């Protein structure tokens, strides 16, 4: 299974960050997997942002929920992150990942089997 993030590497503050994860080797509708977005700000740890499940259901980190939207295009086997009203504090490496399908805590990174290589996104003020 391979995951590949794509999107702009530079976004202006107050705009919307949009990233797409293209999946190969598995379908994003396969039972019972969840597909997440995770980020790592410079000098900090990983932060789970949200996920979309095999049914299309979504769940979000409460601290980001008001600004975050995750959607999918099953015809392209892609899922997309949108983060609104970004600030320089949203500068990070953004990863997409697939869990192990066991229904565990999606914010526990030990639950993940596959990761993209990461995409650096810088927010300019």
mmCIF file of C-alpha atoms in Angstrom:
data_model
loop_
_atom_site.group_PDB
_atom_site.id
_atom_site.type_symbol
_atom_site.label_atom_id
_atom_site.label_comp_id
_atom_site.label_asym_id
_atom_site.label_seq_id
_atom_site.Cartn_x
_atom_site.Cartn_y
_atom_site.Cartn_z
ATOM 1 C CA UNK A 1 0.000 0.000 0.000
ATOM 2 C CA UNK A 2 1.354 3.386 -0.965
ATOM 3 C CA UNK A 3 0.150 6.828 0.024
ATOM 4 C CA UNK A 4 1.326 10.043 -1.602
ATOM 5 C CA UNK A 5 0.543 13.561 -0.425
ATOM 6 C CA UNK A 6 0.264 16.408 -2.926
ATOM 7 C CA UNK A 7 -0.545 20.084 -2.756
ATOM 8 C CA UNK A 8 1.013 23.524 -2.498
ATOM 9 C CA UNK A 9 4.058 23.893 -0.299
ATOM 10 C CA UNK A 10 3.361 27.538 0.504
ATOM 11 C CA UNK A 11 0.054 29.009 1.636
ATOM 12 C CA UNK A 12 -0.691 32.560 2.736
ATOM 13 C CA UNK A 13 -2.077 33.203 6.177
ATOM 14 C CA UNK A 14 -5.903 33.367 6.394
ATOM 15 C CA UNK A 15 -6.275 31.177 3.303
ATOM 16 C CA UNK A 16 -7.294 27.518 3.072
ATOM 17 C CA UNK A 17 -4.703 24.760 2.978
ATOM 18 C CA UNK A 18 -5.701 21.874 0.722
ATOM 19 C CA UNK A 19 -3.819 18.581 0.422
ATOM 20 C CA UNK A 20 -4.687 15.375 -1.407
ATOM 21 C CA UNK A 21 -3.581 11.851 -0.573
ATOM 22 C CA UNK A 22 -3.495 9.428 -3.481
ATOM 23 C CA UNK A 23 -3.661 5.776 -2.475
ATOM 24 C CA UNK A 24 -2.443 2.785 -4.466
ATOM 25 C CA UNK A 25 -2.426 -0.880 -3.579
ATOM 26 C CA UNK A 26 -5.671 -0.692 -1.604
ATOM 27 C CA UNK A 27 -9.095 0.875 -1.922
ATOM 28 C CA UNK A 28 -10.152 3.612 0.479
ATOM 29 C CA UNK A 29 -13.501 1.800 0.733
ATOM 30 C CA UNK A 30 -12.007 -1.481 1.953
ATOM 31 C CA UNK A 31 -13.511 -2.697 5.247
ATOM 32 C CA UNK A 32 -12.520 -1.620 8.013
ATOM 33 C CA UNK A 33 -9.768 0.893 7.399
ATOM 34 C CA UNK A 34 -9.527 4.526 8.392
ATOM 35 C CA UNK A 35 -7.488 7.087 6.508
ATOM 36 C CA UNK A 36 -6.026 9.927 8.512
ATOM 37 C CA UNK A 37 -4.230 13.220 8.243
ATOM 38 C CA UNK A 38 -1.431 13.798 10.731
ATOM 39 C CA UNK A 39 0.983 16.701 11.025
ATOM 40 C CA UNK A 40 4.275 17.493 12.712
ATOM 41 C CA UNK A 41 5.042 21.172 13.365
ATOM 42 C CA UNK A 42 8.728 22.062 13.535
ATOM 43 C CA UNK A 43 10.253 20.958 16.829
ATOM 44 C CA UNK A 44 7.028 19.296 18.008
ATOM 45 C CA UNK A 45 5.429 15.869 18.028
ATOM 46 C CA UNK A 46 2.864 14.311 15.745
ATOM 47 C CA UNK A 47 -0.669 15.666 15.887
ATOM 48 C CA UNK A 48 -3.655 13.701 14.602
ATOM 49 C CA UNK A 49 -5.948 15.990 12.639
ATOM 50 C CA UNK A 50 -8.786 13.764 11.530
ATOM 51 C CA UNK A 51 -9.813 10.724 9.524
ATOM 52 C CA UNK A 52 -12.256 9.397 6.991
ATOM 53 C CA UNK A 53 -13.414 5.837 7.261
ATOM 54 C CA UNK A 54 -14.257 3.122 4.754
ATOM 55 C CA UNK A 55 -17.923 4.168 4.829
ATOM 56 C CA UNK A 56 -17.074 7.831 4.314
ATOM 57 C CA UNK A 57 -17.666 8.749 7.940
ATOM 58 C CA UNK A 58 -15.365 11.397 9.380
ATOM 59 C CA UNK A 59 -13.889 12.199 12.767
ATOM 60 C CA UNK A 60 -11.780 15.154 13.818
ATOM 61 C CA UNK A 61 -9.413 16.314 16.509
ATOM 62 C CA UNK A 62 -11.619 18.565 18.675
ATOM 63 C CA UNK A 63 -8.924 21.234 18.745
ATOM 64 C CA UNK A 64 -9.020 21.519 14.939
ATOM 65 C CA UNK A 65 -12.593 20.508 14.178
ATOM 66 C CA UNK A 66 -13.891 23.999 13.475
ATOM 67 C CA UNK A 67 -11.288 24.535 10.733
ATOM 68 C CA UNK A 68 -10.870 21.030 9.280
ATOM 69 C CA UNK A 69 -12.698 19.097 6.598
ATOM 70 C CA UNK A 70 -11.783 15.702 5.159
ATOM 71 C CA UNK A 71 -13.464 14.340 2.054
ATOM 72 C CA UNK A 72 -12.834 11.630 -0.496
ATOM 73 C CA UNK A 73 -13.121 10.819 -4.185
ATOM 74 C CA UNK A 74 -13.604 7.091 -4.484
ATOM 75 C CA UNK A 75 -13.316 7.177 -8.292
ATOM 76 C CA UNK A 76 -9.749 8.461 -7.924
ATOM 77 C CA UNK A 77 -8.989 6.585 -4.694
ATOM 78 C CA UNK A 78 -8.034 9.869 -3.031
ATOM 79 C CA UNK A 79 -8.889 11.692 0.153
ATOM 80 C CA UNK A 80 -8.425 15.374 0.797
ATOM 81 C CA UNK A 81 -7.688 17.652 3.728
ATOM 82 C CA UNK A 82 -8.874 21.234 3.900
ATOM 83 C CA UNK A 83 -7.729 23.463 6.753
ATOM 84 C CA UNK A 84 -9.316 26.904 6.841
ATOM 85 C CA UNK A 85 -8.001 30.229 8.123
ATOM 86 C CA UNK A 86 -4.420 29.055 8.447
ATOM 87 C CA UNK A 87 -1.777 30.887 10.474
ATOM 88 C CA UNK A 88 2.003 30.458 10.614
ATOM 89 C CA UNK A 89 1.391 28.024 13.499
ATOM 90 C CA UNK A 90 -0.062 25.615 10.928
ATOM 91 C CA UNK A 91 3.357 25.292 9.296
ATOM 92 C CA UNK A 92 4.201 21.594 9.454
ATOM 93 C CA UNK A 93 4.981 18.418 7.601
ATOM 94 C CA UNK A 94 1.615 16.894 6.737
ATOM 95 C CA UNK A 95 1.210 13.124 6.451
ATOM 96 C CA UNK A 96 -1.571 10.850 5.299
ATOM 97 C CA UNK A 97 -1.762 7.394 6.821
ATOM 98 C CA UNK A 98 -3.854 4.211 7.004
ATOM 99 C CA UNK A 99 -4.636 2.434 10.243
ATOM 100 C CA UNK A 100 -4.527 -1.313 10.863
ATOM 101 C CA UNK A 101 -8.288 -1.806 10.614
ATOM 102 C CA UNK A 102 -8.656 -3.032 14.208
ATOM 103 C CA UNK A 103 -10.874 -0.198 15.372
ATOM 104 C CA UNK A 104 -8.390 1.300 17.810
ATOM 105 C CA UNK A 105 -7.785 4.879 18.861
ATOM 106 C CA UNK A 106 -7.032 6.854 15.690
ATOM 107 C CA UNK A 107 -4.894 9.318 17.656
ATOM 108 C CA UNK A 108 -2.582 6.453 18.698
ATOM 109 C CA UNK A 109 0.112 6.361 16.040
ATOM 110 C CA UNK A 110 0.969 2.756 16.890
ATOM 111 C CA UNK A 111 -2.346 1.900 15.195
ATOM 112 C CA UNK A 112 -1.036 2.925 11.785
ATOM 113 C CA UNK A 113 0.449 0.563 9.212
ATOM 114 C CA UNK A 114 1.138 2.764 6.221
ATOM 115 C CA UNK A 115 2.273 6.365 5.873
ATOM 116 C CA UNK A 116 2.944 8.787 3.071
ATOM 117 C CA UNK A 117 6.364 10.388 2.844
ATOM 118 C CA UNK A 118 5.025 13.715 4.095
ATOM 119 C CA UNK A 119 4.530 17.121 2.523
ATOM 120 C CA UNK A 120 6.089 20.281 3.917
ATOM 121 C CA UNK A 121 3.590 23.144 4.052
ATOM 122 C CA UNK A 122 4.728 26.593 5.094
ATOM 123 C CA UNK A 123 2.270 29.329 6.012
ATOM 124 C CA UNK A 124 3.505 32.801 5.158
ATOM 125 C CA UNK A 125 2.346 35.759 7.206
#
